[in-house]
Tab-separated table of C-alpha atoms in Angstrom:
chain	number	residue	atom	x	y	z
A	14	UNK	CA	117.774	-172.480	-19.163
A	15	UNK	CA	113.837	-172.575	-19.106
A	16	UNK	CA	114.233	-173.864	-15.414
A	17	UNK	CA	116.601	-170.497	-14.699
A	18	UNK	CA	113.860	-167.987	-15.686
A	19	UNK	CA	111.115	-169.584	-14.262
A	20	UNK	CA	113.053	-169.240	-10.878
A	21	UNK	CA	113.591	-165.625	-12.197
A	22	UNK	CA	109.907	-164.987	-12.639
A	23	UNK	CA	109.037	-166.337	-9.496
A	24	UNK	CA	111.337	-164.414	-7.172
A	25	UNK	CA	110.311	-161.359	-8.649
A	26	UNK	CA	106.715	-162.254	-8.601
A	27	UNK	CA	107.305	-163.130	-4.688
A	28	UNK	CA	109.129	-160.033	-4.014
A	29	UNK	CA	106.399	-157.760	-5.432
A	30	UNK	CA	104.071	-159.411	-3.519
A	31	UNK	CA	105.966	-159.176	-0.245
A	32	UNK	CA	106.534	-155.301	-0.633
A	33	UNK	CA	102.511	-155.131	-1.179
A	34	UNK	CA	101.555	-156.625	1.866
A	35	UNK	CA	104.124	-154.395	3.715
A	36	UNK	CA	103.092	-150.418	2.116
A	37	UNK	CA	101.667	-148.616	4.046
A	38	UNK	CA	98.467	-147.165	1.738
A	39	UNK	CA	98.399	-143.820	3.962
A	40	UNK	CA	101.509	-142.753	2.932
A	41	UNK	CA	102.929	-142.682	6.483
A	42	UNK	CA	100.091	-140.786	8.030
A	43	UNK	CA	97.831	-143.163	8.968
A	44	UNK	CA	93.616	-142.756	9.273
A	45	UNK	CA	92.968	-140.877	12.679
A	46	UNK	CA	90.940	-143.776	14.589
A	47	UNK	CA	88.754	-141.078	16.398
A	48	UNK	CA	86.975	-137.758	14.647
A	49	UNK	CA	86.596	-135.676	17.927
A	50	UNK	CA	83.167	-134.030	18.778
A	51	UNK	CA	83.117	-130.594	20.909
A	52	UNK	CA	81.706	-131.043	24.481
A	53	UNK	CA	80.715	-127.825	25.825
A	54	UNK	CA	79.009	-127.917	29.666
A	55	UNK	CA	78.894	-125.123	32.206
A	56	UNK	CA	77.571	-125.090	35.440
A	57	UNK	CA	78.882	-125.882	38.853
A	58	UNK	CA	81.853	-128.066	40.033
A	59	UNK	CA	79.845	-130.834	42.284
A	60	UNK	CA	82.901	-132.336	44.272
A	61	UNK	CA	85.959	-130.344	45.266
A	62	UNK	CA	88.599	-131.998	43.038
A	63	UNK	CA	92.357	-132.583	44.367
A	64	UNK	CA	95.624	-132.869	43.170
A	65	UNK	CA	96.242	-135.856	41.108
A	66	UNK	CA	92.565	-136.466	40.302
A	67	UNK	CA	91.796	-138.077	37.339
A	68	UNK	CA	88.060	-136.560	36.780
A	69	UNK	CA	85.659	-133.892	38.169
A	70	UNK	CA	82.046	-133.999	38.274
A	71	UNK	CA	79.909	-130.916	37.150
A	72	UNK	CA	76.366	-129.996	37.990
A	73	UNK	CA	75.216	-128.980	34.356
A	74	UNK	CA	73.165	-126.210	33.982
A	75	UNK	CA	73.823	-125.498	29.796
A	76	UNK	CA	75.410	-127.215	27.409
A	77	UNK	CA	75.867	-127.662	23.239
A	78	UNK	CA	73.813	-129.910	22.014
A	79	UNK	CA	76.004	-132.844	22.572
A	80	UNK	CA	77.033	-131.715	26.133
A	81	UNK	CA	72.760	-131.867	26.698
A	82	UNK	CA	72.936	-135.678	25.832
A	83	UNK	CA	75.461	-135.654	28.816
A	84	UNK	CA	73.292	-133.812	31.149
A	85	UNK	CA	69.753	-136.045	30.011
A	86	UNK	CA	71.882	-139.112	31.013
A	87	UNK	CA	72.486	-137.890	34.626
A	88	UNK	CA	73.624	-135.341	36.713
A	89	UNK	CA	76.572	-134.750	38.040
A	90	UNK	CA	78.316	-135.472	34.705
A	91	UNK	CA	81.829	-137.387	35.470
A	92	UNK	CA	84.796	-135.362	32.882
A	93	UNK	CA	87.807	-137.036	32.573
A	94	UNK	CA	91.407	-134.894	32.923
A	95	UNK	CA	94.615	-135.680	31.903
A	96	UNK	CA	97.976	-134.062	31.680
A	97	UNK	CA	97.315	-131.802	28.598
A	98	UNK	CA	94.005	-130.408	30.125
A	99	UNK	CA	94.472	-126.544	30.763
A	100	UNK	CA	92.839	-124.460	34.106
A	101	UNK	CA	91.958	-121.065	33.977
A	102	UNK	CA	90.930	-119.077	37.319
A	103	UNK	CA	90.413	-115.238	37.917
A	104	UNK	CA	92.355	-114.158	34.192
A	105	UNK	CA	95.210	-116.378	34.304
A	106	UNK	CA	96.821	-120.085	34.092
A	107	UNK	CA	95.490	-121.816	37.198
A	108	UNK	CA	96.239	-125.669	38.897
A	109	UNK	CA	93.094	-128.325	39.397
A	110	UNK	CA	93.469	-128.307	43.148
A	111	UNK	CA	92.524	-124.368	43.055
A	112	UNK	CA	89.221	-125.745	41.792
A	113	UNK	CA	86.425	-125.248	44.623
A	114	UNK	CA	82.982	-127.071	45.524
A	115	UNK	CA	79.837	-124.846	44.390
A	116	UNK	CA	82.460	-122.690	42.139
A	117	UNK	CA	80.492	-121.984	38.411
A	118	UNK	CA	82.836	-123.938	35.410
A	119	UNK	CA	82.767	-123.993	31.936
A	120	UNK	CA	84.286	-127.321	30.785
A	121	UNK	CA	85.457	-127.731	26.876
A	122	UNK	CA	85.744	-131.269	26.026
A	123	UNK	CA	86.215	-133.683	23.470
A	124	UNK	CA	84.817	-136.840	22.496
A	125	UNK	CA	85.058	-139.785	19.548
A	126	UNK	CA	81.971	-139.356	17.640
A	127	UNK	CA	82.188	-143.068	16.617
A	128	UNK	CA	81.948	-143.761	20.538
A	129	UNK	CA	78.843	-141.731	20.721
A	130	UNK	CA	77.277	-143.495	17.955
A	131	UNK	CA	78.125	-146.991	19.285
A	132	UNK	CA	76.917	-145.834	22.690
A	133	UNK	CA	73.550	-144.370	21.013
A	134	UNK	CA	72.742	-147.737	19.085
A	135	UNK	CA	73.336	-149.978	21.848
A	136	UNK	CA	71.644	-148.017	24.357
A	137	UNK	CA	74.886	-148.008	26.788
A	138	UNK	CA	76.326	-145.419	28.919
A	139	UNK	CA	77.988	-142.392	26.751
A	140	UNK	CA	81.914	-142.073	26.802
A	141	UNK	CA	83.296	-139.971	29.372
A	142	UNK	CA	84.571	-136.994	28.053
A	143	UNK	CA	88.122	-135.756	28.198
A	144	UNK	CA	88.532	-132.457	29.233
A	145	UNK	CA	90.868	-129.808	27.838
A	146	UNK	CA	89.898	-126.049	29.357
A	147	UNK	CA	88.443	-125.824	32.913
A	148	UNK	CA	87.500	-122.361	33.080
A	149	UNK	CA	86.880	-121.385	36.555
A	150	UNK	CA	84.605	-118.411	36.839
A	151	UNK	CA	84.332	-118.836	40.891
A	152	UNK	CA	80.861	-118.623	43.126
A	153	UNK	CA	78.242	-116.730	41.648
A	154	UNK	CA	78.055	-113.338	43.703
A	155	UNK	CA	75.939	-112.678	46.225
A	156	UNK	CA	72.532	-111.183	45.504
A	157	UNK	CA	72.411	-107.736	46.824
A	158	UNK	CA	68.954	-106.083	48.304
């Protein structure tokens, strides 16, 4: 009988144990692993970019204050794209390969804070930034006399 509950006591204690290990203490959500930071650069696209590139580079000319770290590291600054980044030309929805050499860009981007940090303490290169508006605002118009 004594031998019966103390095979009792120590399933239970086992199974309480195994359903700690396995909860999930964000209640299904999960911590974000990156806190984005705003990129903001404008100036003027440095390389004609085609279809299926997967990054432009931009002459910066102004920036936020975390875009200016970009442009103190080196210019042309290389943004990444992906598939969710957005292109604006003339008013209206626009395609990367409409993009032109010498046109003026604004570029809103994002950025893991935490990789900034790291980058900052160890003295490496910044993480490229992942674009998601190009706005194309096309060559700046000639200067009339």
């Amino acid at each position: 009988m004594r031998f019966t509950k103390l095979v009792t006591v120590a399933l239970a204690t086992a199974a309480l144990a195994a359903s700690g290990a396995t909860a999930d203490p964000g209640h299904g959500k999960g911590k974000p692993t990156c806190k984005p930071a705003p990129v903001m650069l404008a100036g003027t696209l440095a390389s004609e970019p085609a279809t299926g590139d997967i990054s432009l580079e931009l002459t910066v000319k102004h920036a936020n204050r975390l875009g200016r770290m970009y442009a103190k590291a080196g210019n042309p600054v290389t943004v990444a794209l992906d598939a969710k980044t957005r292109y604006r030309k003339d008013g209206g929805d626009s395609t990367l390969d409409a993009l032109a050499q010498n046109d003026r860009a604004l570029v809103l981007a994002k950025v893991c804070r935490s990789d900034v940090k790291a980058a900052k303490a160890s003295s490496s290169a910044l993480p490229v930034p992942t674009a998601h508006l190009v706005l194309d605002k096309g060559q700046k118009p000639a200067e009339s006399s």
